[in-house]
Coordinates of C-alpha atoms in Angstrom, one line a residue:
Chain A
M1 CA 0.0 0.0 0.0
S2 CA 1.3 3.4 -0.9
D3 CA 2.4 5.7 1.9
W4 CA -0.1 8.4 0.9
L5 CA -3.0 6.1 1.2
E6 CA -1.8 4.6 4.5
D7 CA -1.4 8.2 5.9
H8 CA -4.8 9.3 4.8
L9 CA -6.7 6.0 5.4
P10 CA -8.6 7.4 8.5
K11 CA -9.9 10.3 6.4
V12 CA -10.8 8.0 3.5
V13 CA -12.7 5.7 5.8
L14 CA -14.7 8.6 7.4
A15 CA -15.3 10.3 4.0
P16 CA -18.3 8.4 2.7
S17 CA -20.3 8.9 5.9
F18 CA -19.3 12.5 6.1
V19 CA -20.4 13.1 2.5
A20 CA -23.6 11.2 3.1
V21 CA -24.4 13.4 6.2
L22 CA -23.5 16.6 4.3
I23 CA -25.9 15.6 1.4
F24 CA -28.7 13.8 3.2
V25 CA -28.8 16.0 6.3
Y26 CA -27.5 19.4 5.5
G27 CA -28.2 19.4 1.8
F28 CA -31.7 18.2 2.4
I29 CA -32.4 20.8 5.0
G30 CA -31.2 23.4 2.5
W31 CA -33.5 21.9 -0.2
T32 CA -36.5 22.1 2.2
A33 CA -35.6 25.6 3.3
W34 CA -35.5 26.6 -0.4
V35 CA -38.8 25.0 -1.3
S36 CA -40.4 26.6 1.8
L37 CA -39.8 30.0 0.1
T38 CA -41.5 29.1 -3.2
R39 CA -45.1 28.6 -4.4
S40 CA -44.6 24.8 -4.8
K41 CA -47.9 22.9 -4.8
L42 CA -48.0 19.3 -6.0
L43 CA -44.5 19.6 -7.5
P44 CA -41.6 21.6 -6.3
K45 CA -40.9 24.9 -8.0
Y46 CA -37.6 26.7 -7.5
D47 CA -38.5 30.4 -8.0
I48 CA -38.1 32.1 -4.6
E49 CA -41.1 34.1 -3.7
G50 CA -40.4 35.1 -0.1
I51 CA -42.1 34.1 3.0
I52 CA -45.6 33.6 1.6
Q53 CA -45.7 29.9 2.8
Y54 CA -44.9 31.0 6.3
Q55 CA -47.6 33.7 6.3
K56 CA -50.1 31.1 5.0
L57 CA -48.9 28.7 7.7
F58 CA -49.4 31.0 10.6
A59 CA -52.7 32.1 9.3
A60 CA -54.0 28.5 9.0
P61 CA -56.3 27.5 11.9
R62 CA -55.2 23.9 11.5
W63 CA -51.5 24.9 12.1
D64 CA -52.7 27.0 15.1
T65 CA -54.3 23.9 16.6
A66 CA -51.2 21.8 15.9
M67 CA -48.9 24.3 17.6
N68 CA -51.3 24.7 20.6
N69 CA -51.5 20.9 20.8
L70 CA -47.7 20.7 20.7
F71 CA -47.6 23.2 23.6
I72 CA -50.1 21.3 25.7
F73 CA -48.8 17.9 24.9
G74 CA -45.1 18.9 25.3
A75 CA -45.6 20.7 28.6
L76 CA -47.7 17.9 30.2
F77 CA -45.7 15.1 28.7
I78 CA -42.3 16.5 29.7
G79 CA -43.4 17.8 33.1
I80 CA -45.3 14.7 34.3
A81 CA -42.7 12.3 32.8
M82 CA -39.9 14.0 34.8
I83 CA -41.9 14.1 38.0
L84 CA -43.1 10.5 37.6
G85 CA -39.7 9.3 36.6
L86 CA -38.0 10.9 39.5
L87 CA -40.6 9.7 42.0
L88 CA -40.3 6.1 40.7
A89 CA -36.5 6.3 40.8
I90 CA -36.5 7.5 44.4
L91 CA -39.0 4.8 45.4
L92 CA -36.9 2.2 43.7
D93 CA -33.7 3.5 45.4
Q94 CA -34.9 2.5 48.9
K95 CA -33.2 -1.0 48.8
I96 CA -36.1 -2.8 47.3
R97 CA -36.1 -6.6 47.4
V98 CA -37.4 -7.2 43.9
E99 CA -35.9 -4.1 42.3
G100 CA -34.9 -5.9 39.1
V101 CA -38.4 -7.2 38.4
I102 CA -40.1 -3.9 39.1
R103 CA -37.6 -2.0 37.0
T104 CA -38.2 -4.4 34.1
I105 CA -42.0 -3.9 34.4
Y106 CA -41.6 -0.1 34.5
L107 CA -39.4 0.0 31.5
Y108 CA -40.8 -2.5 29.0
P109 CA -43.2 -0.1 27.2
M110 CA -40.1 1.7 25.9
A111 CA -39.3 -1.3 23.8
L112 CA -42.7 -1.1 22.0
S113 CA -43.3 1.0 19.0
M114 CA -45.6 4.0 19.3
I115 CA -47.9 2.3 16.8
V116 CA -48.3 -0.6 19.2
T117 CA -48.8 1.7 22.2
G118 CA -51.3 3.7 20.3
T119 CA -53.2 0.6 19.2
A120 CA -53.4 -0.7 22.8
W121 CA -54.6 2.6 24.3
K122 CA -57.0 3.2 21.5
W123 CA -58.7 0.0 22.6
I124 CA -58.5 0.8 26.3
L125 CA -59.9 4.3 25.9
N126 CA -62.6 3.4 23.4
P127 CA -65.8 4.6 25.2
G128 CA -68.0 1.8 23.9
L129 CA -65.9 -1.1 25.2
G130 CA -63.0 0.2 27.2
V131 CA -62.6 1.8 30.6
Q132 CA -65.9 3.8 30.4
S133 CA -68.0 0.8 29.7
M134 CA -66.1 -1.2 32.3
V135 CA -66.8 1.3 35.1
Q136 CA -70.4 1.7 34.0
G137 CA -70.6 -2.1 34.2
W138 CA -69.6 -1.9 37.8
G139 CA -72.8 0.0 38.5
F140 CA -71.6 3.6 38.0
E141 CA -74.1 4.3 35.2
N142 CA -73.2 8.0 34.9
F143 CA -69.5 7.5 34.6
K144 CA -68.1 9.2 31.5
F145 CA -64.6 8.9 30.1
D146 CA -64.9 9.7 26.4
W147 CA -61.8 11.8 26.0
L148 CA -60.7 9.8 23.0
V149 CA -63.6 11.0 20.9
N150 CA -64.1 14.4 22.5
P151 CA -62.3 17.2 20.5
D152 CA -61.7 19.2 23.6
Y153 CA -59.9 16.4 25.5
A154 CA -58.5 14.0 22.9
I155 CA -55.0 15.6 23.1
Y156 CA -54.9 14.5 26.7
T157 CA -55.3 10.9 25.8
V158 CA -52.1 11.3 23.7
V159 CA -50.4 12.5 26.8
L160 CA -51.7 9.5 28.8
A161 CA -50.4 7.0 26.2
G162 CA -47.1 8.9 25.7
L163 CA -46.4 8.9 29.5
W164 CA -47.1 5.2 29.7
Q165 CA -44.6 4.6 26.9
S166 CA -41.8 6.9 28.0
S167 CA -41.9 7.5 31.8
G168 CA -40.0 4.3 32.5
F169 CA -37.1 5.6 30.5
V170 CA -36.9 8.8 32.7
M171 CA -37.0 6.5 35.7
A172 CA -34.0 4.5 34.4
L173 CA -32.0 7.7 33.7
F174 CA -32.7 9.1 37.2
L175 CA -32.0 5.8 38.9
A176 CA -28.6 5.7 37.2
G177 CA -28.0 9.2 38.4
L178 CA -29.0 8.4 42.0
R179 CA -26.7 5.5 42.0
S180 CA -23.7 7.6 40.9
V181 CA -23.9 10.0 43.8
D182 CA -21.0 9.6 46.2
E183 CA -22.0 7.0 48.9
E184 CA -19.7 8.5 51.5
I185 CA -21.4 11.9 51.6
I186 CA -24.8 10.2 52.0
K187 CA -23.5 7.9 54.8
A188 CA -22.0 10.9 56.6
A189 CA -25.3 12.8 56.4
Q190 CA -27.1 9.7 57.7
V191 CA -24.8 9.4 60.7
D192 CA -25.4 13.1 61.4
G193 CA -29.1 12.2 61.7
I194 CA -30.3 14.3 58.7
P195 CA -33.7 13.0 57.6
T196 CA -33.9 11.1 54.3
W197 CA -36.0 13.7 52.5
R198 CA -33.4 16.4 53.4
I199 CA -30.6 14.3 52.1
Y200 CA -32.5 14.0 48.8
S201 CA -33.5 17.6 48.4
A202 CA -30.2 19.1 49.6
I203 CA -27.5 16.7 48.5
I204 CA -28.6 14.1 45.9
L205 CA -31.0 16.0 43.6
P206 CA -28.8 19.1 43.1
S207 CA -25.9 16.9 42.0
M208 CA -28.1 15.4 39.3
A209 CA -28.7 18.6 37.4
P210 CA -27.0 17.3 34.2
I211 CA -29.3 14.3 34.2
F212 CA -32.4 16.6 34.5
L213 CA -31.1 18.4 31.5
S214 CA -30.5 15.2 29.5
A215 CA -33.9 13.9 30.3
F216 CA -35.5 17.2 29.4
I217 CA -33.7 17.3 26.0
V218 CA -34.6 13.7 25.1
L219 CA -38.3 14.2 26.1
A220 CA -38.6 17.5 24.3
H221 CA -37.1 16.0 21.2
L222 CA -39.6 13.1 21.5
A223 CA -42.5 15.4 21.9
I224 CA -41.7 17.6 18.9
K225 CA -41.2 14.5 16.7
S226 CA -44.3 12.7 17.9
F227 CA -46.1 11.4 14.9
D228 CA -46.7 7.7 15.2
L229 CA -48.6 7.9 18.5
V230 CA -51.1 10.4 17.2
I231 CA -51.6 8.5 14.0
A232 CA -52.2 5.2 15.8
L233 CA -54.3 6.6 18.7
T234 CA -56.5 9.3 17.2
G235 CA -55.5 9.6 13.6
G236 CA -55.2 13.3 14.3
G237 CA -58.9 13.5 15.0
P238 CA -61.7 14.0 15.9
G239 CA -61.5 16.4 12.9
Y240 CA -58.0 17.7 13.4
A241 CA -58.3 18.2 17.1
T242 CA -55.1 16.2 17.9
D243 CA -53.0 17.4 15.0
L244 CA -49.4 18.1 15.9
P245 CA -46.9 19.9 13.6
A246 CA -45.5 16.5 12.6
T247 CA -49.0 15.2 11.4
Y248 CA -49.7 18.6 9.8
M249 CA -46.5 18.3 7.8
Y250 CA -47.3 14.8 6.7
A251 CA -50.9 15.6 5.7
M252 CA -49.6 18.6 3.6
A253 CA -46.8 16.5 2.0
F254 CA -48.6 13.3 1.2
S255 CA -52.3 13.7 1.2
R256 CA -52.9 17.4 0.4
G257 CA -50.2 17.7 -2.2
D258 CA -49.0 21.1 -0.8
I259 CA -45.3 20.8 -0.8
G260 CA -44.7 24.4 0.0
Q261 CA -46.8 24.2 3.2
A262 CA -45.2 20.9 4.2
A263 CA -41.7 22.4 3.7
S264 CA -42.4 25.5 5.7
S265 CA -44.0 23.6 8.6
A266 CA -41.0 21.2 8.6
M267 CA -38.7 24.2 8.9
V268 CA -40.6 25.6 11.8
M269 CA -40.4 22.2 13.5
M270 CA -36.6 22.1 12.9
L271 CA -36.2 25.6 14.4
V272 CA -38.0 24.6 17.5
V273 CA -35.9 21.5 17.9
F274 CA -32.7 23.4 17.3
T275 CA -33.3 26.2 19.7
I276 CA -33.6 23.4 22.4
V277 CA -30.9 21.0 21.2
V278 CA -28.1 23.1 19.8
P279 CA -27.1 25.0 22.9
Y280 CA -27.2 21.7 24.8
L281 CA -25.0 19.8 22.3
Y282 CA -22.6 22.8 22.1
S283 CA -22.0 22.8 25.8
E284 CA -21.7 19.0 25.9
L285 CA -19.1 18.9 23.2
R286 CA -17.1 21.8 24.7
A287 CA -17.1 20.2 28.1
K288 CA -15.8 17.0 26.5
N289 CA -13.0 18.6 24.6
D290 CA -11.6 20.3 27.7
Chain B
M1 CA -30.1 2.3 55.1
T2 CA -27.7 1.9 57.9
D3 CA -29.0 0.1 61.0
L4 CA -27.9 1.9 64.1
S5 CA -28.7 -0.4 66.9
M6 CA -29.9 1.5 69.9
P7 CA -31.3 0.4 73.2
Q8 CA -35.0 -0.4 72.9
T9 CA -36.8 2.5 74.5
Q10 CA -40.5 3.2 73.9
D11 CA -39.6 6.0 71.5
S12 CA -37.5 3.8 69.3
A13 CA -40.1 1.1 69.3
R14 CA -42.6 3.6 68.0
A15 CA -40.1 4.7 65.4
D16 CA -39.8 1.1 64.3
Y17 CA -43.5 0.9 63.8
G18 CA -43.4 4.0 61.8
K19 CA -40.6 2.6 59.7
I20 CA -42.5 -0.6 59.0
A21 CA -45.6 1.3 58.0
L22 CA -43.5 3.5 55.6
R23 CA -42.0 0.3 54.2
W24 CA -45.5 -1.1 53.5
L25 CA -46.6 2.2 51.9
L26 CA -43.5 2.1 49.7
Y27 CA -44.3 -1.4 48.5
V28 CA -48.0 -0.6 47.9
M29 CA -47.0 2.4 45.8
L30 CA -44.5 0.4 43.8
G31 CA -47.2 -2.3 43.3
L32 CA -49.8 0.2 42.1
F33 CA -47.3 1.6 39.5
A34 CA -46.5 -1.9 38.4
L35 CA -50.2 -2.5 37.8
Y36 CA -50.4 0.7 35.7
Y37 CA -47.6 -0.4 33.4
L38 CA -48.8 -4.0 33.2
L39 CA -52.5 -3.4 32.7
P40 CA -52.3 -2.5 29.0
L41 CA -50.3 -5.6 28.2
F42 CA -52.7 -7.7 30.2
V43 CA -55.7 -6.2 28.4
M44 CA -54.0 -6.8 25.0
I45 CA -53.3 -10.4 25.7
T46 CA -56.7 -11.3 27.2
T47 CA -58.5 -9.4 24.4
S48 CA -56.6 -11.3 21.8
L49 CA -57.7 -14.6 23.3
K50 CA -61.4 -13.8 23.4
S51 CA -64.1 -14.2 20.8
L52 CA -65.7 -11.0 19.4
E53 CA -69.0 -12.1 21.1
E54 CA -67.2 -12.2 24.5
I55 CA -65.6 -8.9 23.9
R56 CA -69.0 -7.3 23.3
T57 CA -70.6 -8.8 26.3
G58 CA -67.7 -9.0 28.8
S59 CA -65.6 -6.4 30.6
L60 CA -62.3 -4.9 29.6
I61 CA -60.3 -6.6 32.3
S62 CA -62.2 -9.9 32.6
L63 CA -60.3 -13.1 31.8
P64 CA -61.4 -14.9 28.6
R65 CA -64.1 -17.6 29.4
S66 CA -62.9 -19.8 26.6
V67 CA -59.5 -19.2 25.2
T68 CA -59.3 -19.1 21.4
F69 CA -56.3 -18.5 19.2
E70 CA -58.4 -17.7 16.2
A71 CA -57.6 -14.0 16.4
W72 CA -53.9 -14.8 16.3
A73 CA -54.3 -16.9 13.2
T74 CA -56.3 -14.2 11.5
A75 CA -53.8 -11.5 12.5
W76 CA -50.9 -13.5 11.2
S77 CA -52.3 -14.6 7.9
G78 CA -55.8 -13.4 7.2
A79 CA -56.4 -9.8 8.4
C80 CA -57.0 -7.1 5.8
T81 CA -54.6 -4.2 5.3
G82 CA -56.8 -2.2 3.0
I83 CA -57.8 -4.4 0.1
Q84 CA -55.3 -7.1 0.7
C85 CA -56.1 -9.8 3.2
E86 CA -52.9 -11.7 3.9
G87 CA -52.4 -10.8 7.6
L88 CA -49.2 -9.4 9.1
R89 CA -47.0 -12.3 7.9
P90 CA -45.6 -10.7 4.6
Y91 CA -45.0 -7.4 6.4
F92 CA -43.4 -9.0 9.3
W93 CA -40.8 -10.5 6.9
N94 CA -40.5 -7.2 5.2
S95 CA -39.4 -5.7 8.5
V96 CA -36.9 -8.5 9.1
L97 CA -35.5 -8.1 5.6
M98 CA -35.2 -4.4 6.2
A99 CA -33.9 -4.4 9.8
V100 CA -31.2 -7.0 9.5
P101 CA -29.1 -5.4 6.8
A102 CA -29.9 -1.8 8.0
V103 CA -28.7 -2.7 11.5
A104 CA -25.6 -4.6 10.3
I105 CA -24.4 -1.9 7.9
S106 CA -25.0 1.0 10.2
T107 CA -23.2 -0.8 13.0
I108 CA -20.2 -1.6 10.9
L109 CA -19.9 1.9 9.6
G110 CA -20.4 3.3 13.1
A111 CA -17.6 1.2 14.4
L112 CA -15.2 2.4 11.7
N113 CA -16.2 6.0 12.1
G114 CA -16.0 5.9 15.9
Y115 CA -12.6 4.3 15.6
V116 CA -11.3 7.1 13.4
V117 CA -12.9 9.9 15.4
A118 CA -11.7 8.6 18.7
Q119 CA -8.2 7.2 17.9
W120 CA -7.0 8.8 14.6
R121 CA -7.7 12.4 15.3
F122 CA -6.8 14.6 12.4
K123 CA -7.5 18.3 11.9
G124 CA -11.3 18.8 11.5
A125 CA -12.2 15.3 12.8
N126 CA -14.0 16.9 15.8
L127 CA -15.9 19.2 13.5
I128 CA -17.0 16.3 11.3
F129 CA -18.1 14.4 14.4
S130 CA -20.1 17.4 15.6
L131 CA -21.8 17.8 12.3
M132 CA -22.8 14.1 12.3
L133 CA -24.0 14.4 15.8
F134 CA -26.3 17.3 15.1
G135 CA -27.8 15.2 12.4
C136 CA -29.2 12.8 15.0
F137 CA -31.4 15.6 16.3
I138 CA -33.1 16.9 13.2
P139 CA -36.8 16.2 13.0
F140 CA -37.1 13.8 10.1
Q141 CA -39.9 15.8 8.6
V142 CA -37.3 18.2 7.3
V143 CA -35.8 15.5 5.0
L144 CA -38.9 13.6 4.0
L145 CA -39.6 15.5 0.8
P146 CA -36.1 15.7 -0.7
M147 CA -35.5 12.0 0.3
A148 CA -38.7 10.9 -1.5
R149 CA -37.3 12.6 -4.7
M150 CA -33.8 11.2 -4.1
L151 CA -35.1 7.7 -3.7
G152 CA -37.0 8.1 -7.0
I153 CA -33.8 9.3 -8.7
M154 CA -31.8 6.4 -7.3
G155 CA -34.5 4.0 -8.5
L156 CA -35.1 2.9 -4.9
A157 CA -38.6 4.4 -4.4
G158 CA -41.1 2.2 -2.6
S159 CA -38.6 -0.6 -2.1
I160 CA -37.1 -2.4 0.8
P161 CA -33.5 -1.5 -0.2
G162 CA -34.7 2.1 -0.3
L163 CA -35.8 1.8 3.4
I164 CA -32.5 0.1 4.3
F165 CA -30.6 3.0 2.8
V166 CA -32.7 5.6 4.7
H167 CA -32.2 3.8 8.0
V168 CA -28.5 3.5 7.5
I169 CA -28.1 7.2 6.7
Y170 CA -30.0 8.4 9.6
G171 CA -28.7 5.8 12.0
L172 CA -25.0 6.7 11.3
G173 CA -24.9 9.6 13.8
F174 CA -26.0 7.5 16.7
T175 CA -23.9 4.4 15.9
T176 CA -20.8 6.6 15.4
L177 CA -21.5 8.3 18.7
F178 CA -21.8 5.0 20.6
F179 CA -18.5 3.6 19.2
R180 CA -16.7 7.0 19.6
N181 CA -17.6 7.3 23.2
Y182 CA -16.5 3.7 23.8
Y183 CA -13.2 3.9 21.9
V184 CA -12.3 7.2 23.5
T185 CA -11.7 5.3 26.8
I186 CA -9.1 3.0 25.2
P187 CA -5.6 4.5 25.7
Q188 CA -4.0 6.0 22.6
E189 CA -0.7 4.5 23.6
L190 CA -2.1 1.2 22.4
V191 CA -2.4 2.5 18.8
K192 CA 1.1 4.1 19.0
A193 CA 2.7 0.9 20.2
A194 CA 1.0 -1.2 17.5
K195 CA 2.1 1.3 14.9
V196 CA 5.7 1.0 16.1
D197 CA 5.3 -2.8 15.6
G198 CA 4.3 -2.1 12.0
A199 CA 0.5 -2.7 12.2
G200 CA -1.6 -0.6 9.9
F201 CA -5.0 1.1 10.3
F202 CA -7.2 -1.9 9.6
R203 CA -4.9 -4.4 11.3
I204 CA -5.1 -2.4 14.5
F205 CA -8.9 -2.2 14.2
W206 CA -9.3 -5.8 13.4
S207 CA -7.0 -7.4 16.0
I208 CA -7.1 -4.8 18.9
F209 CA -10.3 -2.8 18.8
L210 CA -12.8 -5.3 17.5
P211 CA -12.1 -8.0 20.1
L212 CA -12.7 -5.4 22.8
S213 CA -15.9 -4.1 21.3
L214 CA -18.4 -6.8 22.1
P215 CA -20.3 -4.8 24.8
I216 CA -20.7 -1.7 22.6
I217 CA -21.6 -3.8 19.6
V218 CA -24.5 -5.4 21.6
V219 CA -25.7 -1.9 22.8
T220 CA -25.6 -0.5 19.3
V221 CA -27.3 -3.4 17.6
I222 CA -30.1 -3.3 20.2
W223 CA -30.5 0.4 19.8
Q224 CA -30.6 0.3 16.1
F225 CA -32.8 -2.8 15.9
T226 CA -35.5 -1.2 18.1
Q227 CA -35.2 2.1 16.1
V228 CA -35.5 0.4 12.8
W229 CA -38.1 -2.1 13.7
N230 CA -40.3 0.4 15.5
D231 CA -40.0 3.1 12.8
F232 CA -43.2 4.3 11.3
L233 CA -42.5 7.6 9.6
F234 CA -40.0 6.4 7.0
G235 CA -42.0 3.2 6.5
V236 CA -45.3 5.0 5.8
S237 CA -43.6 7.7 3.7
F238 CA -41.3 5.6 1.5
S239 CA -43.0 2.2 1.0
Q240 CA -45.8 1.1 -1.1
A241 CA -48.3 -1.7 -1.0
G242 CA -46.3 -4.9 -0.6
T243 CA -43.1 -3.4 0.7
Q244 CA -44.5 -1.9 3.9
P245 CA -42.9 -2.7 7.3
V246 CA -45.0 -4.3 10.0
T247 CA -45.7 -1.1 11.9
V248 CA -47.4 0.4 8.8
A249 CA -49.3 -2.8 8.2
L250 CA -50.5 -2.9 11.8
N251 CA -51.8 0.6 11.6
N252 CA -53.6 -0.3 8.3
I253 CA -55.2 -3.3 9.9
V254 CA -56.4 -1.4 12.9
N255 CA -57.7 1.6 10.9
S256 CA -59.1 -0.3 8.0
T257 CA -62.8 0.6 7.8
T258 CA -64.2 -2.3 5.9
G259 CA -66.3 -4.9 7.7
V260 CA -66.8 -5.5 11.4
K261 CA -64.2 -4.1 13.8
E262 CA -62.3 -7.1 15.1
Y263 CA -60.7 -5.9 18.3
N264 CA -59.2 -9.3 19.2
V265 CA -57.4 -9.4 15.8
D266 CA -56.1 -5.8 16.4
M267 CA -54.7 -6.8 19.7
A268 CA -53.1 -10.0 18.4
A269 CA -51.6 -8.1 15.5
A270 CA -50.2 -5.4 17.9
I271 CA -48.6 -8.1 20.1
I272 CA -47.1 -9.8 17.0
A273 CA -45.6 -6.5 15.8
A274 CA -44.2 -5.9 19.3
L275 CA -42.7 -9.4 19.9
P276 CA -39.2 -9.0 18.3
T277 CA -38.4 -5.8 20.4
L278 CA -40.0 -7.3 23.5
F279 CA -37.9 -10.4 23.0
V280 CA -34.8 -8.3 22.7
Y281 CA -35.8 -6.4 25.8
V282 CA -36.4 -9.5 27.9
V283 CA -33.2 -11.3 26.7
A284 CA -30.8 -8.3 26.8
G285 CA -32.6 -5.9 29.2
K286 CA -29.3 -4.7 30.7
Y287 CA -27.9 -3.6 27.4
F288 CA -31.2 -2.2 26.3
I289 CA -31.1 0.2 29.2
R290 CA -27.5 1.1 28.4
G291 CA -28.5 1.9 24.8
L292 CA -31.3 4.1 25.9
T293 CA -29.2 6.1 28.3
A294 CA -26.3 6.3 25.9
G295 CA -28.7 7.7 23.4
S296 CA -29.3 10.6 25.7
V297 CA -25.8 11.9 25.0
K298 CA -24.4 12.0 28.5
G299 CA -21.0 11.1 29.9

């Protein structure tokens, strides 16, 4: 083998992946950004017309609903998953006899696809045969739980199913964090007679700040990308009551034949993700290089 | 908790009762949460074993009076996804044909990339790695439209190789990250010593790094397999009738509007679609968790 090749082999090996990422990630983002500035309908056009697609997007009631839903879903999903995950992790951290079994039970939904999760919860929440009819069957004739088909509440059923799927993961993250706290400090505090809840609130939790951040980033990212769960659980309905930006984009791209709208909605999604993720990744990578 | 033995006074006896009560409360809470996570699985399984008649007359959480596997047979080979009624079987195999090569290729590329980025640092290597890493976090909606056109140009539109290609491309960031973070912990002196002995780039990878890599290969394979198997967005966007993965077929079965709604078949189909990843989780749970937490870019 020639010396030149031997010297540059690492670069040669990395090159195909690098080129692929340049084209299929950055090039494609550029393409979508370009098309979002045109009057593309069923087929892409490349004459730049300005921000008309974005004006149309922000004037569309359906997009308004999708963004509102993202806000409701995101806030509840992230907030409750963090609280639930932390609570479960702390409960599991108390030297539990069958910890392995319980951890397995809490985490298994994460192995399932959102389509499976959506299918299961669609059946459970179905008013005619699911929870509502079960409780009515127990004699509570007036019990009502029809969120799945109620436009005002359907988005909360997406939160319910999403939490079931993802909260175990937050628990696993936090549990790993709790276990990495220095044992000596905790022991010293116990000897001093400091109550357990004080040890958690004053010593353990503050030292886990980076894990809170990681969990937040992952959950926020999941929430913004959420697509499968809505499709399987509500199909975006009733009407478009549970639309999210991801389902809006898909509808514009593949069933409405409005590429311009699809591209501009995708760009807005990307901006939302990047404002959350970029500062985080930047600080992570900087910290690692030091 | 440390057990500080103290003389038994009345106070400490009361404290002991308090402790026991707390302990009970703890186990009750853990048990209730376990029920919450298990109930949907229980409901899915029992529903899949009931007849439609029993579903209509019975309750959500009642056990089946007479167990029947008819719904499973229908879900596997007779349920309709739109106009076709071949069950999940062909789509299940589509997913296998898609996931196995996609996972293998992206893992191998990730190992090589991670090896370069961690051990053969050259000017700009960190920048390249950062660019690849940012790629992990884009919402895929932003690449759907150009990718659909690109697959058309490449002659891969609506095909399983097309889906393999897409999964390899968008899996690269994560697989590279996993291997990079693992290889960074191996001392660079090892490479230097091997170079002095005359070993080249691939030789060092093959006989030093690869034999050390089993744990991270397992984590990466599990992560990629669950990602690819559970994917829906790429499947529904880039496949056509006949090449769809199992998640898309499941959604079509559940949401097909023709005929009577067969809830037992829906549940059996959902379990079938979930079995491979559940199996991985049960068999390699420890590595599954490691993959999940590694995916959150920490440490």
